[in-house]
PDB file of C-alpha atoms in Angstrom:
ATOM      1  CA  UNK G  33      21.359 -25.380   5.437  1.00  0.00           C
ATOM      2  CA  UNK G  34      17.796 -23.624   5.833  1.00  0.00           C
ATOM      3  CA  UNK G  35      18.082 -19.723   6.777  1.00  0.00           C
ATOM      4  CA  UNK G  36      16.268 -18.262   9.867  1.00  0.00           C
ATOM      5  CA  UNK G  37      13.694 -15.824   8.427  1.00  0.00           C
ATOM      6  CA  UNK G  38      13.933 -12.280   8.322  1.00  0.00           C
ATOM      7  CA  UNK G  39      12.187 -10.642  11.883  1.00  0.00           C
ATOM      8  CA  UNK G  40       8.395 -10.375  10.795  1.00  0.00           C
ATOM      9  CA  UNK G  41       8.711 -12.378   7.843  1.00  0.00           C
ATOM     10  CA  UNK G  42       6.776 -15.777   9.023  1.00  0.00           C
ATOM     11  CA  UNK G  43       3.854 -16.641   8.482  1.00  0.00           C
ATOM     12  CA  UNK G  44       2.035 -17.924  11.865  1.00  0.00           C
ATOM     13  CA  UNK G  45      -1.147 -19.531  13.333  1.00  0.00           C
ATOM     14  CA  UNK G  46      -2.629 -20.079  16.662  1.00  0.00           C
ATOM     15  CA  UNK G  47      -1.521 -18.257  19.154  1.00  0.00           C
ATOM     16  CA  UNK G  48       1.481 -16.672  16.977  1.00  0.00           C
ATOM     17  CA  UNK G  49      -1.636 -15.371  14.424  1.00  0.00           C
ATOM     18  CA  UNK G  50      -3.173 -13.722  17.669  1.00  0.00           C
ATOM     19  CA  UNK G  51      -0.456 -11.983  18.859  1.00  0.00           C
ATOM     20  CA  UNK G  52       1.023 -10.401  15.142  1.00  0.00           C
ATOM     21  CA  UNK G  53      -2.859  -9.688  14.814  1.00  0.00           C
ATOM     22  CA  UNK G  54      -2.437  -7.658  18.652  1.00  0.00           C
ATOM     23  CA  UNK G  55       1.167  -6.226  17.608  1.00  0.00           C
ATOM     24  CA  UNK G  56       0.037  -4.741  14.149  1.00  0.00           C
ATOM     25  CA  UNK G  57      -3.128  -3.386  15.171  1.00  0.00           C
ATOM     26  CA  UNK G  58      -1.479  -1.432  17.718  1.00  0.00           C
ATOM     27  CA  UNK G  59       1.562  -0.430  15.745  1.00  0.00           C
ATOM     28  CA  UNK G  60      -0.985   0.933  12.987  1.00  0.00           C
ATOM     29  CA  UNK G  61      -2.853   3.255  15.765  1.00  0.00           C
ATOM     30  CA  UNK G  62       0.625   4.232  16.991  1.00  0.00           C
ATOM     31  CA  UNK G  63       2.055   5.242  13.778  1.00  0.00           C
ATOM     32  CA  UNK G  64      -1.684   6.924  13.213  1.00  0.00           C
ATOM     33  CA  UNK G  65      -1.284   8.839  15.948  1.00  0.00           C
ATOM     34  CA  UNK G  66       1.866   9.791  16.687  1.00  0.00           C
ATOM     35  CA  UNK G  67       4.217   8.557  13.628  1.00  0.00           C
ATOM     36  CA  UNK G  68       7.222   6.264  12.994  1.00  0.00           C
ATOM     37  CA  UNK G  69       9.134   8.182  15.448  1.00  0.00           C
ATOM     38  CA  UNK G  70       7.189   6.974  18.371  1.00  0.00           C
ATOM     39  CA  UNK G  71       6.700   3.898  17.214  1.00  0.00           C
ATOM     40  CA  UNK G  72       8.467   2.015  20.831  1.00  0.00           C
ATOM     41  CA  UNK G  73       8.651  -1.389  21.082  1.00  0.00           C
ATOM     42  CA  UNK G  74       7.854  -1.512  24.395  1.00  0.00           C
ATOM     43  CA  UNK G  75       5.406   0.720  24.221  1.00  0.00           C
ATOM     44  CA  UNK G  76       3.532  -1.233  21.439  1.00  0.00           C
ATOM     45  CA  UNK G  77       4.097  -4.588  23.413  1.00  0.00           C
ATOM     46  CA  UNK G  78       2.049  -3.152  26.065  1.00  0.00           C
ATOM     47  CA  UNK G  79      -0.570  -1.477  24.633  1.00  0.00           C
ATOM     48  CA  UNK G  80      -0.722  -4.621  22.651  1.00  0.00           C
ATOM     49  CA  UNK G  81      -0.983  -6.739  26.108  1.00  0.00           C
ATOM     50  CA  UNK G  82       1.944  -9.010  24.724  1.00  0.00           C
ATOM     51  CA  UNK G  83       5.186  -9.508  26.293  1.00  0.00           C
ATOM     52  CA  UNK G  84       7.736  -7.293  25.280  1.00  0.00           C
ATOM     53  CA  UNK G  85       9.894 -10.042  24.824  1.00  0.00           C
ATOM     54  CA  UNK G  86       7.845 -11.729  22.589  1.00  0.00           C
ATOM     55  CA  UNK G  87       7.637  -8.370  20.381  1.00  0.00           C
ATOM     56  CA  UNK G  88      11.577  -7.818  20.852  1.00  0.00           C
ATOM     57  CA  UNK G  89      12.425 -11.141  19.701  1.00  0.00           C
ATOM     58  CA  UNK G  90       9.840 -11.625  16.937  1.00  0.00           C
ATOM     59  CA  UNK G  91      10.354  -7.959  14.902  1.00  0.00           C
ATOM     60  CA  UNK G  92      13.275  -6.493  16.718  1.00  0.00           C
ATOM     61  CA  UNK G  93      13.365  -2.719  15.247  1.00  0.00           C
ATOM     62  CA  UNK G  94      10.201  -0.518  14.555  1.00  0.00           C
ATOM     63  CA  UNK G  95      10.895  -0.831  11.007  1.00  0.00           C
ATOM     64  CA  UNK G  96      10.388  -4.662  10.877  1.00  0.00           C
ATOM     65  CA  UNK G  97       7.083  -4.189  12.449  1.00  0.00           C
ATOM     66  CA  UNK G  98       6.409  -1.023  10.018  1.00  0.00           C
ATOM     67  CA  UNK G  99       7.529  -3.560   7.314  1.00  0.00           C
ATOM     68  CA  UNK G 100       5.443  -6.551   8.485  1.00  0.00           C
ATOM     69  CA  UNK G 101       2.213  -4.279   8.624  1.00  0.00           C
ATOM     70  CA  UNK G 102       2.902  -3.422   5.431  1.00  0.00           C
ATOM     71  CA  UNK G 103       2.794  -6.855   4.376  1.00  0.00           C
ATOM     72  CA  UNK G 104      -0.298  -7.698   6.102  1.00  0.00           C
ATOM     73  CA  UNK G 105      -1.888  -4.619   4.334  1.00  0.00           C
ATOM     74  CA  UNK G 106      -0.924  -5.704   0.931  1.00  0.00           C
ATOM     75  CA  UNK G 107      -2.649  -9.176   1.790  1.00  0.00           C
ATOM     76  CA  UNK G 108      -5.669  -7.530   2.681  1.00  0.00           C
ATOM     77  CA  UNK G 109      -5.961  -5.096  -0.143  1.00  0.00           C
ATOM     78  CA  UNK G 110      -8.922  -5.695  -2.213  1.00  0.00           C
ATOM     79  CA  UNK G 111      -9.458  -7.221  -5.545  1.00  0.00           C
ATOM     80  CA  UNK G 112      -9.512  -4.941  -8.413  1.00  0.00           C
ATOM     81  CA  UNK G 113     -11.968  -3.863 -10.483  1.00  0.00           C
ATOM     82  CA  UNK G 114     -13.083  -5.682 -13.568  1.00  0.00           C
ATOM     83  CA  UNK G 115     -16.242  -3.553 -15.322  1.00  0.00           C
ATOM     84  CA  UNK G 116     -15.296  -4.245 -19.069  1.00  0.00           C
ATOM     85  CA  UNK G 117     -14.319  -0.850 -19.167  1.00  0.00           C
ATOM     86  CA  UNK G 118     -10.450   0.878 -18.880  1.00  0.00           C
ATOM     87  CA  UNK G 119     -12.135   3.978 -17.928  1.00  0.00           C
ATOM     88  CA  UNK G 120     -14.334   2.581 -15.148  1.00  0.00           C
ATOM     89  CA  UNK G 121     -11.709   0.226 -13.934  1.00  0.00           C
ATOM     90  CA  UNK G 122      -9.018   3.038 -13.316  1.00  0.00           C
ATOM     91  CA  UNK G 123     -11.560   5.249 -12.309  1.00  0.00           C
ATOM     92  CA  UNK G 124     -12.429   2.706  -9.750  1.00  0.00           C
ATOM     93  CA  UNK G 125      -8.571   2.701  -8.570  1.00  0.00           C
ATOM     94  CA  UNK G 126      -8.316   6.493  -8.034  1.00  0.00           C
ATOM     95  CA  UNK G 127     -11.437   6.349  -6.050  1.00  0.00           C
ATOM     96  CA  UNK G 128     -10.311   3.388  -4.180  1.00  0.00           C
ATOM     97  CA  UNK G 129      -6.545   5.561  -3.546  1.00  0.00           C
ATOM     98  CA  UNK G 130      -8.669   8.722  -2.870  1.00  0.00           C
ATOM     99  CA  UNK G 131     -10.877   6.784  -0.128  1.00  0.00           C
ATOM    100  CA  UNK G 132      -8.014   5.247   1.974  1.00  0.00           C
ATOM    101  CA  UNK G 133      -5.581   8.450   1.701  1.00  0.00           C
ATOM    102  CA  UNK G 134      -8.490  10.734   2.591  1.00  0.00           C
ATOM    103  CA  UNK G 135      -9.398   7.792   5.539  1.00  0.00           C
ATOM    104  CA  UNK G 136      -9.024   9.096   8.887  1.00  0.00           C
ATOM    105  CA  UNK G 137      -6.919   6.619   9.999  1.00  0.00           C
ATOM    106  CA  UNK G 138      -5.601   5.391   7.298  1.00  0.00           C
ATOM    107  CA  UNK G 139      -4.109   8.307   5.310  1.00  0.00           C
ATOM    108  CA  UNK G 140      -2.359   9.075   8.462  1.00  0.00           C
ATOM    109  CA  UNK G 141      -1.036   5.468   8.464  1.00  0.00           C
ATOM    110  CA  UNK G 142       0.615   5.818   5.306  1.00  0.00           C
ATOM    111  CA  UNK G 143       1.864   8.917   5.574  1.00  0.00           C
ATOM    112  CA  UNK G 144       3.351   7.613   8.670  1.00  0.00           C
ATOM    113  CA  UNK G 145       4.640   4.565   6.734  1.00  0.00           C
ATOM    114  CA  UNK G 146       5.908   6.422   3.707  1.00  0.00           C
ATOM    115  CA  UNK G 147       7.834   8.950   6.628  1.00  0.00           C
ATOM    116  CA  UNK G 148       9.270   5.807   7.896  1.00  0.00           C
ATOM    117  CA  UNK G 149      10.700   4.573   4.196  1.00  0.00           C
ATOM    118  CA  UNK G 150      13.003   7.903   4.181  1.00  0.00           C
ATOM    119  CA  UNK G 151      14.838   6.663   7.337  1.00  0.00           C
ATOM    120  CA  UNK G 152      14.640   2.952   7.431  1.00  0.00           C
ATOM    121  CA  UNK G 153      15.911   0.315   4.992  1.00  0.00           C
ATOM    122  CA  UNK G 154      13.482  -2.576   6.206  1.00  0.00           C
ATOM    123  CA  UNK G 155      10.411  -0.073   5.855  1.00  0.00           C
ATOM    124  CA  UNK G 156      11.351   1.600   2.282  1.00  0.00           C
ATOM    125  CA  UNK G 157      11.863  -2.041   1.138  1.00  0.00           C
ATOM    126  CA  UNK G 158       8.557  -3.154   2.137  1.00  0.00           C
ATOM    127  CA  UNK G 159       6.631  -0.162   0.773  1.00  0.00           C
ATOM    128  CA  UNK G 160       8.200  -0.806  -2.505  1.00  0.00           C
ATOM    129  CA  UNK G 161       6.550  -4.290  -2.118  1.00  0.00           C
ATOM    130  CA  UNK G 162       3.333  -3.163  -1.153  1.00  0.00           C
ATOM    131  CA  UNK G 163       3.019  -1.031  -4.387  1.00  0.00           C
ATOM    132  CA  UNK G 164       4.219  -3.489  -6.743  1.00  0.00           C
ATOM    133  CA  UNK G 165       1.806  -5.614  -5.152  1.00  0.00           C
ATOM    134  CA  UNK G 166      -1.252  -3.342  -5.656  1.00  0.00           C
ATOM    135  CA  UNK G 167       0.348  -2.514  -9.394  1.00  0.00           C
ATOM    136  CA  UNK G 168       0.364  -5.997 -10.243  1.00  0.00           C
ATOM    137  CA  UNK G 169      -3.400  -6.588  -8.807  1.00  0.00           C
ATOM    138  CA  UNK G 170      -4.909  -3.284 -10.926  1.00  0.00           C
ATOM    139  CA  UNK G 171      -2.128  -4.082 -14.080  1.00  0.00           C
ATOM    140  CA  UNK G 172      -4.770  -6.688 -15.392  1.00  0.00           C
ATOM    141  CA  UNK G 173      -7.273  -4.023 -16.227  1.00  0.00           C
ATOM    142  CA  UNK G 174      -4.902  -2.338 -18.458  1.00  0.00           C
ATOM    143  CA  UNK G 175      -4.121  -5.959 -20.060  1.00  0.00           C
ATOM    144  CA  UNK G 176      -7.610  -6.999 -20.336  1.00  0.00           C
ATOM    145  CA  UNK G 177      -8.625  -3.218 -22.065  1.00  0.00           C
ATOM    146  CA  UNK G 178      -5.352  -4.171 -24.719  1.00  0.00           C
ATOM    147  CA  UNK G 179      -7.069  -7.278 -25.464  1.00  0.00           C
ATOM    148  CA  UNK G 180     -10.427  -5.551 -26.000  1.00  0.00           C
ATOM    149  CA  UNK G 181      -8.497  -2.978 -28.509  1.00  0.00           C
ATOM    150  CA  UNK G 182      -9.462  -0.107 -26.082  1.00  0.00           C
ATOM    151  CA  UNK G 183      -5.412   0.680 -25.428  1.00  0.00           C
ATOM    152  CA  UNK G 184      -2.492  -0.070 -27.692  1.00  0.00           C
ATOM    153  CA  UNK G 185      -0.464  -3.089 -27.998  1.00  0.00           C
ATOM    154  CA  UNK G 186       2.531  -3.223 -26.040  1.00  0.00           C
ATOM    155  CA  UNK G 187       1.321  -0.708 -23.462  1.00  0.00           C
ATOM    156  CA  UNK G 188       2.996  -0.974 -20.315  1.00  0.00           C
ATOM    157  CA  UNK G 189       0.506  -2.200 -17.567  1.00  0.00           C
ATOM    158  CA  UNK G 190       2.701  -1.341 -14.717  1.00  0.00           C
ATOM    159  CA  UNK G 191       3.083   2.035 -15.937  1.00  0.00           C
ATOM    160  CA  UNK G 192      -0.572   3.114 -16.613  1.00  0.00           C
ATOM    161  CA  UNK G 193      -2.018   2.023 -12.876  1.00  0.00           C
ATOM    162  CA  UNK G 194       1.591   4.004 -10.942  1.00  0.00           C
ATOM    163  CA  UNK G 195      -0.072   7.139 -13.398  1.00  0.00           C
ATOM    164  CA  UNK G 196      -3.181   6.824 -11.497  1.00  0.00           C
ATOM    165  CA  UNK G 197      -2.313   6.652  -8.341  1.00  0.00           C
ATOM    166  CA  UNK G 198       1.091   9.320  -8.886  1.00  0.00           C
ATOM    167  CA  UNK G 199      -0.941  12.552  -8.418  1.00  0.00           C
ATOM    168  CA  UNK G 200      -2.898  11.524  -5.366  1.00  0.00           C
ATOM    169  CA  UNK G 201      -0.102  10.810  -3.550  1.00  0.00           C
ATOM    170  CA  UNK G 202       1.305  13.953  -4.623  1.00  0.00           C
ATOM    171  CA  UNK G 203      -1.477  16.020  -3.581  1.00  0.00           C
ATOM    172  CA  UNK G 204      -1.452  13.919  -0.081  1.00  0.00           C
ATOM    173  CA  UNK G 205       2.534  14.760  -0.091  1.00  0.00           C
ATOM    174  CA  UNK G 206       3.312  17.636  -1.351  1.00  0.00           C
ATOM    175  CA  UNK G 207       0.672  20.380  -2.612  1.00  0.00           C
ATOM    176  CA  UNK G 208      -2.391  19.879  -0.338  1.00  0.00           C
ATOM    177  CA  UNK G 209      -4.681  20.106  -2.923  1.00  0.00           C
ATOM    178  CA  UNK G 210      -8.394  18.520  -2.500  1.00  0.00           C
ATOM    179  CA  UNK G 211      -8.289  14.779  -2.830  1.00  0.00           C
ATOM    180  CA  UNK G 212     -11.898  13.392  -3.435  1.00  0.00           C
ATOM    181  CA  UNK G 213     -14.189  12.001  -6.332  1.00  0.00           C
ATOM    182  CA  UNK G 214     -13.111  15.009  -8.526  1.00  0.00           C
ATOM    183  CA  UNK G 215      -9.749  14.699  -8.189  1.00  0.00           C
ATOM    184  CA  UNK G 216      -9.379  10.771  -8.533  1.00  0.00           C
ATOM    185  CA  UNK G 217     -11.283  10.478 -11.831  1.00  0.00           C
ATOM    186  CA  UNK G 218      -9.498  13.936 -13.248  1.00  0.00           C
ATOM    187  CA  UNK G 219      -6.022  11.418 -12.024  1.00  0.00           C
ATOM    188  CA  UNK G 220      -7.991   8.310 -13.692  1.00  0.00           C
ATOM    189  CA  UNK G 221      -9.085  10.299 -17.065  1.00  0.00           C
ATOM    190  CA  UNK G 222      -5.633  11.571 -17.327  1.00  0.00           C
ATOM    191  CA  UNK G 223      -3.965   8.168 -17.143  1.00  0.00           C
ATOM    192  CA  UNK G 224      -6.189   6.810 -19.744  1.00  0.00           C
ATOM    193  CA  UNK G 225      -5.916   9.560 -22.419  1.00  0.00           C
ATOM    194  CA  UNK G 226      -2.020   9.229 -21.471  1.00  0.00           C
ATOM    195  CA  UNK G 227      -2.416   5.528 -22.263  1.00  0.00           C
ATOM    196  CA  UNK G 228      -4.561   5.759 -25.761  1.00  0.00           C
ATOM    197  CA  UNK G 229      -2.017   8.290 -26.934  1.00  0.00           C
ATOM    198  CA  UNK G 230       0.686   5.520 -26.614  1.00  0.00           C
ATOM    199  CA  UNK G 231       2.557   7.188 -24.117  1.00  0.00           C
ATOM    200  CA  UNK G 232       2.844   4.350 -22.015  1.00  0.00           C
ATOM    201  CA  UNK G 233       3.712   1.807 -25.086  1.00  0.00           C
ATOM    202  CA  UNK G 234       6.997   0.147 -24.338  1.00  0.00           C
ATOM    203  CA  UNK G 235       9.731   1.114 -25.992  1.00  0.00           C
ATOM    204  CA  UNK G 236      11.576  -0.421 -28.805  1.00  0.00           C
TER     205      UNK G 236
END
């Protein structure tokens, strides 16, 4: 027996795809402008020019809309760098994170989605999935670097990539430190130095 898919998880085509695109674009605007607490499905439907019944039937809750938005963002994200150097690859990763977090819309949108994850389980799961997708995409940089002999054998690729972005998100959400190219390069250099020192080698 087939199961009914969770709201917002079906990959649509045609008119349904246009409805989804309009709703997610509008939801992203509302999140960036006003935050998760203001993500009202009826208002999203009105602003998107979509029937309210359609939005409630397809998504059902603000958390489902936020989760679907994160899924869409993961699919649309840029592929990883492949420069042939772990230093340059991780620098590219860090600079991409900084560009995203300092973008007038995207930075506020990510902050709102992180806030949503703290009070909505579906949004929390979607955010974890989003970051897992992005880390897995960039983990190939580390795998390639190990193969080239730039990093120790058994280096954990996912932990290295997470170490690049962690201080940048900390600056955004906690310390308020300036996010710029220098901050990106510093985060990348710290992650590479730790990796070369064996900090991220798999435990026996």
